[in-house]
Amino acid sequence: MSDKSRTEAPKLSIYWDRRILAITALGVISGLPWSLTHSTLGYWLTTEGISMKTVGLFALTSLPYAFKFLWAPLFDLFQAPLLKRGRSGWMIYSQIGLLGSLIAMSMLNPNRDVELIALLALLTSFFSASQDIAVDGWRVDVLEDDEQGVGASVATLGYRIGMFISSAGALLMSAYLPWRWVYLSLAVLVGAGTFVSLYTSTKRVQRERSEAEVFPMRPAPRWLMLCTTLITLSPFILVMLRSSLSTILDLDRELMTSITKGVKQSAAFLIIVVIIALLAGGYHRRKGKPSLISEARERWGDRWLIILLFVCVFRLGDHLLGLFLFPSLSELGFTAIEIATVAKSWGLIATIIGTLLGGWLVYRVGLMKVMVVAGIAQALSNLTLSAQSLIGHSVSFLYVSIGVQDLALGMVNATFVAYISSLCDRKYAATHFAFLSALSSVLKTFIQAGSGWAVEWSKASYGVQGGWALYFALTSLLAPPGLILLMILMRTRSPQERSLDH
């Protein structure tokens, strides 16, 4: 690409480029697993009579998203074992693991196997987070600098489409099919991502960087090959155990308990991953690259801790809605079809409008000012769900409450992603983005885990409608801490941040 073309906006023909098409398809595949371990899974569990306390604890299964930066360096340092491919090889391993985890989950009964489902949800989140790391890194590698904006936009659109399929699509399917077939069908769709990954180019765009800034991928050592193989195949091992011993397990409850306890020990695979990540981090530091915290101090000065705290708390209010939105609507009398057509289909449209509106306002008004507006809008929009709870089963008002909530959510998404992107050093954008996006998930994961108790207490004290109204009102109270930190950051902005406002 010539220097002249680099300074011009990409032509529309770039959207038909094979790399852009592959990024879009990978975005869809990446978005599928999220709902299958969060909102859709929560709805399935509640329809099977699982308590809200237990559903709330399932939030802990998303911890791999919060700590994905620990093993992200592995995807920078080593080629995928056996495949001898870069990040596209790691995509394939992640997608094979996702296929096995979702198939295994589809074969279980929540009333009998809820602990095993939790373990598989944890594995699914781990493989999904790993896929996100690989896809984001590959996207940065294969696109030119002036193509990154197009790549990011189609990736986000694809991700939203994937979430829509695994939420609204799953709910519509559940109205006609058993949940086993719903999860099995979506598992096959996720597994199809391996063909997209095989189709992707392994060529990396060469940019102007010094030798010290480049860490060429090395062949995977034997210890990494062994660990990767064991972790990837672990869901399939569970499937084979479950299939071959299903009759015995149904006849002998004591043996079933024994096997289940043994299966739980497979969680040790995740401990192995952390150990590997720490070893990789040590290797990374020996190569002269400072730790992420050290980089934060150097890049942001005395404000580094406030920035990290802000990233942690800014989106707490909307994060706590996702896990219980479907169960709350179900308890208020809405059918699966109504939830799918209004809460997800109309909600997707409202989210897209909010995202475009947020991006336009950032361009016209400035990033920090729009973040204030988006934060306030998100807090107020949660109150519309409180009103929905008090009104009860009203499809017409559901269009209002979901539209307002998702419109604000789209604005928050657009501004927050733009903000953390502005914090990244371009030379290490993939690692920094993984760290900041993971950081925003840590606190909300642990709060979500205990939110089931808050829901149960609210409903026991004020009934179903009053309890849900109180819970959604409480989520709006989580917005002020983030807004206060945002005000502090606005008053102490660096020249680089001031340039983001007009």
Coordinates of C-alpha atoms in Angstrom, one line a residue:
M1 CA 0.0 0.0 0.0
S2 CA 1.4 3.4 -1.0
D3 CA 2.0 6.2 1.4
K4 CA -0.7 8.2 -0.3
S5 CA -3.3 5.5 0.2
R6 CA -2.4 5.3 3.9
T7 CA -3.5 8.9 4.4
E8 CA -6.9 8.4 2.7
A9 CA -10.0 6.9 4.2
P10 CA -10.5 3.3 3.2
K11 CA -12.7 2.7 0.2
L12 CA -15.9 0.8 0.5
S13 CA -14.3 -2.1 -1.4
I14 CA -12.3 -2.9 1.7
Y15 CA -15.4 -4.4 3.2
W16 CA -15.2 -7.2 0.6
D17 CA -11.6 -7.9 1.4
R18 CA -11.1 -11.5 2.6
R19 CA -9.5 -10.4 5.8
I20 CA -12.4 -8.1 6.7
L21 CA -14.9 -10.9 5.9
A22 CA -12.9 -13.2 8.1
I23 CA -12.8 -10.7 10.9
T24 CA -16.6 -10.3 10.7
A25 CA -17.2 -14.0 10.8
L26 CA -14.8 -14.4 13.7
G27 CA -16.6 -11.6 15.5
V28 CA -19.9 -13.6 15.2
I29 CA -18.2 -16.8 16.4
S30 CA -16.5 -14.9 19.3
G31 CA -19.9 -13.4 20.4
L32 CA -21.7 -16.7 20.6
P33 CA -20.3 -18.2 23.8
W34 CA -20.9 -15.2 26.0
S35 CA -24.7 -15.5 26.3
L36 CA -24.4 -19.3 26.6
T37 CA -22.6 -18.9 29.9
H38 CA -24.5 -15.8 31.1
S39 CA -28.0 -14.6 30.2
T40 CA -29.1 -17.6 28.2
L41 CA -27.7 -20.1 30.8
G42 CA -29.3 -18.1 33.6
Y43 CA -32.7 -18.3 31.9
W44 CA -32.3 -22.1 31.3
L45 CA -31.3 -22.7 34.9
T46 CA -34.3 -20.7 36.3
T47 CA -36.7 -22.5 34.0
E48 CA -35.4 -25.7 35.6
G49 CA -36.1 -24.4 39.1
I50 CA -32.6 -23.5 40.1
S51 CA -32.5 -20.7 42.8
M52 CA -31.4 -17.1 42.1
K53 CA -28.6 -17.6 44.6
T54 CA -27.1 -20.4 42.5
V55 CA -27.6 -18.5 39.3
G56 CA -25.8 -15.5 40.8
L57 CA -22.8 -17.7 41.7
F58 CA -22.5 -18.7 38.0
A59 CA -21.1 -15.2 37.5
L60 CA -17.8 -16.6 38.9
T61 CA -17.6 -18.8 35.8
S62 CA -16.7 -15.6 33.8
L63 CA -13.4 -15.1 35.8
P64 CA -11.3 -16.2 32.8
Y65 CA -12.4 -13.1 31.0
A66 CA -11.1 -11.0 34.0
F67 CA -7.7 -12.7 34.0
K68 CA -7.1 -13.4 30.4
F69 CA -4.2 -11.0 30.3
L70 CA -2.2 -13.6 32.4
W71 CA -1.9 -16.1 29.5
A72 CA -2.2 -13.5 26.7
P73 CA 1.7 -13.3 26.4
L74 CA 1.7 -17.0 25.4
F75 CA -0.1 -16.1 22.1
D76 CA 2.6 -13.4 21.4
L77 CA 5.6 -15.6 22.3
F78 CA 4.8 -19.0 20.9
Q79 CA 3.3 -20.6 17.8
A80 CA 0.3 -22.8 18.3
P81 CA 1.5 -26.4 19.1
L82 CA 1.5 -28.9 16.2
L83 CA -0.3 -26.5 13.8
K84 CA 2.8 -24.3 13.4
R85 CA 0.6 -21.3 12.9
G86 CA 0.5 -18.0 14.8
R87 CA -2.6 -16.6 16.4
S88 CA -4.9 -18.3 13.9
G89 CA -3.6 -21.6 15.4
W90 CA -4.6 -20.6 18.9
M91 CA -8.0 -19.7 17.5
I92 CA -8.4 -23.3 16.3
Y93 CA -7.5 -24.7 19.7
S94 CA -9.9 -22.4 21.4
Q95 CA -12.7 -23.3 19.1
I96 CA -12.2 -27.0 19.5
G97 CA -12.3 -26.5 23.3
L98 CA -15.5 -24.5 22.9
L99 CA -17.1 -27.2 20.8
G100 CA -16.4 -29.8 23.4
S101 CA -17.5 -27.7 26.4
L102 CA -20.8 -26.8 24.8
I103 CA -21.6 -30.3 23.7
A104 CA -20.8 -31.6 27.2
M105 CA -23.1 -28.9 28.7
S106 CA -25.9 -29.9 26.4
M107 CA -25.9 -33.4 27.7
L108 CA -26.4 -32.5 31.3
N109 CA -29.5 -32.0 33.5
P110 CA -29.4 -28.8 35.7
N111 CA -31.4 -30.4 38.5
R112 CA -28.8 -33.2 38.8
D113 CA -25.6 -31.8 37.3
V114 CA -25.6 -28.1 38.2
E115 CA -22.0 -28.3 39.6
L116 CA -20.7 -30.1 36.5
I117 CA -22.5 -27.5 34.4
A118 CA -20.7 -24.8 36.4
L119 CA -17.4 -26.4 35.7
L120 CA -18.1 -26.6 32.0
A121 CA -19.3 -23.0 31.9
L122 CA -15.9 -22.1 33.5
L123 CA -14.1 -24.0 30.8
T124 CA -16.3 -22.4 28.1
S125 CA -15.4 -19.0 29.4
F126 CA -11.7 -19.9 29.4
F127 CA -11.8 -21.0 25.8
S128 CA -13.9 -18.0 24.8
A129 CA -11.5 -15.6 26.5
S130 CA -8.6 -17.3 24.8
Q131 CA -10.3 -17.0 21.4
D132 CA -10.9 -13.3 22.0
I133 CA -7.1 -12.8 22.7
A134 CA -6.2 -14.7 19.5
V135 CA -8.7 -12.9 17.3
D136 CA -7.9 -9.4 18.6
G137 CA -4.1 -10.0 18.2
W138 CA -4.6 -11.5 14.7
R139 CA -6.7 -8.6 13.6
V140 CA -4.0 -6.1 14.6
D141 CA -1.4 -8.2 12.9
V142 CA -3.0 -8.6 9.4
L143 CA -4.4 -5.1 8.9
E144 CA -2.6 -2.0 7.9
D145 CA -2.7 1.0 10.2
D146 CA -5.4 2.8 8.1
E147 CA -7.5 -0.4 8.1
Q148 CA -7.7 -0.8 11.9
G149 CA -10.8 1.3 12.3
V150 CA -12.8 -0.8 9.7
G151 CA -11.5 -4.0 11.3
A152 CA -12.6 -2.9 14.8
S153 CA -16.1 -1.8 13.6
V154 CA -16.9 -5.0 11.8
A155 CA -15.5 -7.1 14.7
T156 CA -17.9 -5.3 17.1
L157 CA -20.8 -5.7 14.7
G158 CA -20.1 -9.4 14.3
Y159 CA -19.8 -9.9 18.1
R160 CA -23.2 -8.3 18.6
I161 CA -24.7 -10.5 16.0
G162 CA -23.2 -13.6 17.7
M163 CA -24.6 -12.5 21.1
F164 CA -28.0 -12.0 19.4
I165 CA -28.0 -15.5 18.0
S166 CA -27.0 -17.1 21.3
S167 CA -29.6 -15.1 23.3
A168 CA -32.7 -14.2 21.2
G169 CA -32.1 -17.1 18.8
A170 CA -31.6 -19.6 21.7
L171 CA -34.8 -18.4 23.4
L172 CA -36.8 -18.8 20.2
M173 CA -35.4 -22.3 19.7
S174 CA -36.2 -23.2 23.4
A175 CA -39.9 -22.5 22.7
Y176 CA -39.9 -25.4 20.2
L177 CA -36.9 -27.6 21.2
P178 CA -35.4 -29.0 24.4
W179 CA -32.5 -27.0 25.8
R180 CA -30.2 -29.9 25.0
W181 CA -30.8 -29.4 21.3
V182 CA -30.5 -25.6 21.6
Y183 CA -27.0 -25.9 23.1
L184 CA -26.0 -28.7 20.7
S185 CA -27.0 -26.6 17.7
L186 CA -25.1 -23.5 18.8
A187 CA -22.1 -25.7 19.7
V188 CA -21.9 -26.9 16.1
L189 CA -22.1 -23.2 14.9
V190 CA -19.2 -22.3 17.2
G191 CA -17.3 -25.3 16.0
A192 CA -17.7 -24.0 12.4
G193 CA -15.3 -21.2 13.4
T194 CA -12.4 -23.6 12.9
F195 CA -13.0 -23.5 9.2
V196 CA -12.9 -19.7 9.3
S197 CA -9.6 -19.8 11.3
L198 CA -8.1 -22.2 8.7
Y199 CA -9.1 -19.7 6.0
T200 CA -7.4 -16.8 7.7
S201 CA -4.1 -15.5 6.5
T202 CA -1.0 -16.0 8.7
K203 CA 0.9 -13.1 7.1
R204 CA 1.8 -10.3 9.6
V205 CA 2.0 -6.7 8.5
Q206 CA 5.5 -5.4 9.1
R207 CA 5.5 -2.0 10.9
E208 CA 8.3 0.3 11.8
R209 CA 9.4 -1.0 15.1
S210 CA 12.8 -1.4 16.7
E211 CA 14.2 -5.0 17.2
A212 CA 13.7 -4.6 21.0
E213 CA 10.0 -4.0 20.5
V214 CA 9.4 -7.1 18.4
F215 CA 9.0 -10.6 20.0
P216 CA 9.0 -13.1 17.1
M217 CA 6.9 -16.2 17.8
R218 CA 8.9 -19.3 18.8
P219 CA 8.0 -23.0 18.3
A220 CA 5.9 -24.2 21.2
P221 CA 8.0 -26.2 23.8
R222 CA 7.0 -29.7 24.9
W223 CA 5.5 -28.5 28.2
L224 CA 3.2 -26.1 26.4
M225 CA 2.2 -28.7 23.8
L226 CA 1.2 -31.2 26.6
C227 CA -0.8 -28.6 28.6
T228 CA -2.5 -27.2 25.6
T229 CA -3.5 -30.7 24.4
L230 CA -4.8 -31.7 27.9
I231 CA -6.8 -28.6 28.4
T232 CA -8.3 -28.6 24.9
L233 CA -9.4 -32.2 25.1
S234 CA -10.7 -32.1 28.7
P235 CA -14.4 -31.3 27.6
F236 CA -14.3 -34.3 25.2
I237 CA -13.1 -36.5 28.0
L238 CA -16.1 -35.4 30.0
V239 CA -18.4 -36.1 27.1
M240 CA -17.0 -39.6 26.7
L241 CA -17.3 -40.3 30.4
R242 CA -20.8 -39.0 30.5
S243 CA -21.9 -41.0 27.4
S244 CA -20.3 -44.3 28.3
L245 CA -21.3 -44.3 32.0
S246 CA -24.7 -42.6 31.8
T247 CA -26.6 -45.8 32.4
I248 CA -24.5 -46.7 35.4
L249 CA -24.7 -43.2 36.8
D250 CA -28.5 -43.3 36.7
L251 CA -28.6 -46.6 38.6
D252 CA -25.9 -45.9 41.2
R253 CA -26.1 -42.4 42.8
E254 CA -23.1 -43.1 45.0
L255 CA -21.0 -43.9 41.9
M256 CA -22.3 -40.8 40.2
T257 CA -21.2 -38.6 43.2
S258 CA -17.8 -40.2 43.1
I259 CA -17.4 -39.6 39.4
T260 CA -18.6 -36.0 39.7
K261 CA -16.0 -35.3 42.4
G262 CA -13.3 -36.7 40.2
V263 CA -14.5 -34.6 37.3
K264 CA -14.2 -31.5 39.5
Q265 CA -10.5 -32.1 39.8
S266 CA -10.2 -31.2 36.1
A267 CA -10.4 -27.6 37.3
A268 CA -6.7 -28.1 38.0
F269 CA -6.2 -27.5 34.3
L270 CA -6.9 -23.9 34.9
I271 CA -4.3 -23.8 37.7
I272 CA -1.8 -25.2 35.2
V273 CA -2.7 -22.4 32.8
V274 CA -2.0 -19.7 35.5
I275 CA 1.4 -21.3 36.2
I276 CA 2.2 -21.3 32.4
A277 CA 1.1 -17.7 32.2
L278 CA 3.4 -16.7 35.1
L279 CA 6.3 -18.5 33.4
A280 CA 5.5 -16.7 30.2
G281 CA 5.4 -13.4 32.1
G282 CA 8.8 -14.1 33.6
Y283 CA 10.2 -14.8 30.1
H284 CA 8.6 -11.6 28.9
R285 CA 10.2 -9.5 31.7
R286 CA 13.6 -11.1 31.1
K287 CA 13.3 -9.7 27.5
G288 CA 13.2 -6.2 29.0
K289 CA 9.5 -5.5 28.8
P290 CA 8.2 -3.9 32.1
S291 CA 5.2 -5.2 34.0
L292 CA 1.7 -3.8 33.1
I293 CA 1.5 -1.9 36.4
S294 CA 4.9 -0.4 35.9
E295 CA 3.9 0.7 32.4
A296 CA 0.7 2.2 33.9
R297 CA 2.7 4.3 36.4
E298 CA 5.1 5.5 33.7
R299 CA 2.4 6.3 31.2
W300 CA -0.2 8.0 33.4
G301 CA 1.9 9.3 36.3
D302 CA 0.3 10.0 39.6
R303 CA -3.2 9.4 38.2
W304 CA -2.6 5.7 37.3
L305 CA -4.5 4.3 40.3
I306 CA -7.5 6.5 39.7
I307 CA -7.6 5.5 36.1
L308 CA -7.5 1.8 37.0
L309 CA -10.2 2.2 39.6
F310 CA -12.4 4.1 37.1
V311 CA -12.0 1.3 34.6
C312 CA -13.1 -1.2 37.3
V313 CA -16.2 0.6 38.4
F314 CA -17.6 2.7 35.5
R315 CA -19.7 -0.1 34.0
L316 CA -20.8 -1.9 37.2
G317 CA -24.5 -0.8 36.8
D318 CA -25.1 -2.3 33.4
H319 CA -22.9 -5.4 34.1
L320 CA -25.2 -6.4 36.9
L321 CA -28.3 -6.4 34.6
G322 CA -27.2 -9.0 32.1
L323 CA -27.2 -12.1 34.3
F324 CA -30.8 -11.5 35.7
L325 CA -32.6 -9.7 32.9
F326 CA -34.0 -12.9 31.3
P327 CA -35.0 -14.5 34.6
S328 CA -36.6 -11.3 35.9
L329 CA -38.8 -11.0 32.7
S330 CA -39.7 -14.7 32.9
E331 CA -40.9 -14.3 36.5
L332 CA -42.9 -11.2 35.5
G333 CA -44.9 -13.4 33.1
F334 CA -43.1 -12.8 29.7
T335 CA -42.8 -15.8 27.4
A336 CA -39.6 -16.9 25.7
I337 CA -40.9 -15.6 22.4
E338 CA -41.8 -12.2 23.9
I339 CA -38.3 -11.9 25.5
A340 CA -36.6 -12.9 22.3
T341 CA -38.6 -10.6 20.0
V342 CA -38.6 -7.5 22.3
A343 CA -35.8 -7.8 24.8
K344 CA -33.2 -9.0 22.3
S345 CA -34.4 -8.1 18.8
W346 CA -35.6 -4.6 19.6
G347 CA -32.8 -4.3 22.2
L348 CA -30.2 -5.1 19.5
I349 CA -31.6 -2.3 17.3
A350 CA -31.6 0.1 20.3
T351 CA -28.0 -0.9 21.1
I352 CA -26.8 -0.2 17.6
I353 CA -28.5 3.2 17.6
G354 CA -27.0 4.0 20.9
T355 CA -23.5 3.0 19.7
L356 CA -23.8 5.1 16.6
L357 CA -25.2 8.0 18.6
G358 CA -22.3 7.7 21.1
G359 CA -19.7 7.7 18.4
W360 CA -21.3 10.7 16.7
L361 CA -21.5 12.7 19.9
V362 CA -17.8 11.9 20.7
Y363 CA -16.9 13.3 17.3
R364 CA -19.0 16.5 17.8
V365 CA -18.7 17.1 21.6
G366 CA -15.7 15.2 22.9
L367 CA -15.1 11.9 24.6
M368 CA -15.0 12.8 28.3
K369 CA -18.1 15.0 28.2
V370 CA -20.1 12.2 26.4
M371 CA -18.9 9.7 28.9
V372 CA -20.6 11.8 31.6
V373 CA -23.8 11.8 29.7
A374 CA -23.6 8.1 29.0
G375 CA -22.9 7.3 32.6
I376 CA -25.9 9.3 33.8
A377 CA -28.1 7.8 31.1
Q378 CA -27.2 4.3 32.1
A379 CA -28.0 4.9 35.8
L380 CA -31.4 6.4 34.9
S381 CA -32.2 3.7 32.3
N382 CA -31.9 1.1 35.0
L383 CA -34.9 2.7 36.7
T384 CA -37.1 2.0 33.7
L385 CA -36.6 -1.7 34.5
S386 CA -37.7 -0.9 38.0
A387 CA -40.9 0.6 36.5
Q388 CA -41.3 -2.4 34.3
S389 CA -41.2 -4.7 37.4
L390 CA -43.9 -2.7 39.1
I391 CA -46.1 -2.6 36.0
G392 CA -45.6 -6.3 35.4
H393 CA -46.5 -8.1 32.1
S394 CA -46.9 -5.2 29.6
V395 CA -45.3 -5.8 26.2
S396 CA -45.9 -2.2 25.1
F397 CA -44.0 -0.8 28.1
L398 CA -41.3 -3.5 27.6
Y399 CA -40.5 -1.8 24.3
V400 CA -39.9 1.4 26.2
S401 CA -37.8 0.0 29.1
I402 CA -35.6 -2.2 26.9
G403 CA -35.3 0.6 24.3
V404 CA -34.1 3.1 26.8
Q405 CA -31.8 0.7 28.7
D406 CA -30.1 -0.6 25.5
L407 CA -29.9 2.8 23.9
A408 CA -27.9 4.0 27.0
L409 CA -25.9 0.7 27.0
G410 CA -24.8 1.4 23.4
M411 CA -23.6 4.8 24.3
V412 CA -21.7 3.5 27.3
N413 CA -20.1 0.7 25.1
A414 CA -19.0 3.2 22.4
T415 CA -17.5 5.7 24.9
F416 CA -15.9 3.2 27.2
V417 CA -14.1 1.3 24.4
A418 CA -12.9 4.6 22.9
Y419 CA -11.6 5.6 26.3
I420 CA -9.6 2.5 27.1
S421 CA -8.3 2.4 23.5
S422 CA -7.0 5.9 24.1
L423 CA -5.1 4.6 27.1
C424 CA -3.2 2.0 25.2
D425 CA 0.3 2.3 23.9
R426 CA 0.0 1.6 20.2
K427 CA 3.1 -0.6 20.2
Y428 CA 1.4 -3.0 22.6
A429 CA -2.2 -2.3 21.9
A430 CA -3.4 -5.9 22.0
T431 CA -1.9 -6.7 25.4
H432 CA -2.9 -3.3 27.0
F433 CA -6.5 -3.6 25.7
A434 CA -6.7 -7.2 27.0
F435 CA -5.5 -6.0 30.4
L436 CA -7.9 -3.0 30.7
S437 CA -10.9 -4.9 29.4
A438 CA -10.2 -7.7 31.8
L439 CA -9.7 -5.3 34.6
S440 CA -13.2 -3.9 34.0
S441 CA -14.6 -7.4 34.6
V442 CA -12.9 -8.3 37.9
L443 CA -15.0 -6.4 40.4
K444 CA -18.3 -6.9 38.6
T445 CA -17.7 -10.7 38.5
F446 CA -17.5 -11.0 42.3
I447 CA -20.4 -8.5 42.9
Q448 CA -22.5 -10.6 40.4
A449 CA -21.7 -13.7 42.3
G450 CA -23.3 -12.3 45.5
S451 CA -26.2 -10.5 43.7
G452 CA -28.3 -13.6 43.7
W453 CA -28.6 -13.2 47.5
A454 CA -29.8 -9.6 47.0
V455 CA -32.4 -10.7 44.5
E456 CA -33.7 -13.5 46.8
W457 CA -33.8 -11.1 49.8
S458 CA -35.6 -8.4 47.8
K459 CA -38.3 -10.8 46.5
A460 CA -38.8 -12.4 50.0
S461 CA -39.3 -8.9 51.5
Y462 CA -41.3 -7.2 48.8
G463 CA -42.7 -9.9 46.5
V464 CA -41.6 -10.8 43.0
Q465 CA -42.5 -7.4 41.3
G466 CA -41.4 -5.2 44.2
G467 CA -38.2 -7.3 44.7
W468 CA -37.1 -6.9 41.1
A469 CA -38.0 -3.2 41.2
L470 CA -35.8 -2.7 44.2
Y471 CA -32.9 -4.8 42.7
F472 CA -32.8 -2.7 39.5
A473 CA -33.0 0.5 41.5
L474 CA -30.0 -0.6 43.5
T475 CA -28.0 -1.2 40.4
S476 CA -28.5 2.4 39.4
L477 CA -26.8 3.4 42.7
L478 CA -23.5 1.8 41.4
A479 CA -23.1 4.6 38.8
P480 CA -22.1 7.5 41.1
P481 CA -18.7 6.1 42.1
G482 CA -17.7 5.9 38.5
L483 CA -19.0 9.3 37.7
I484 CA -17.1 10.8 40.6
L485 CA -13.9 9.3 39.4
L486 CA -14.6 10.5 35.9
M487 CA -15.0 14.1 37.2
I488 CA -11.7 13.8 39.0
L489 CA -10.0 12.5 35.8
M490 CA -11.6 15.4 33.8
R491 CA -10.1 18.0 36.2
T492 CA -6.6 16.4 36.1
R493 CA -6.5 15.6 32.4
S494 CA -3.2 15.3 30.6
P495 CA -2.6 17.2 27.4
Q496 CA -3.1 14.0 25.5
E497 CA -6.6 13.5 27.1
R498 CA -7.6 17.1 26.5
S499 CA -7.0 16.5 22.8
L500 CA -9.8 14.0 22.9
D501 CA -12.3 16.9 23.5
H502 CA -13.1 19.6 21.1

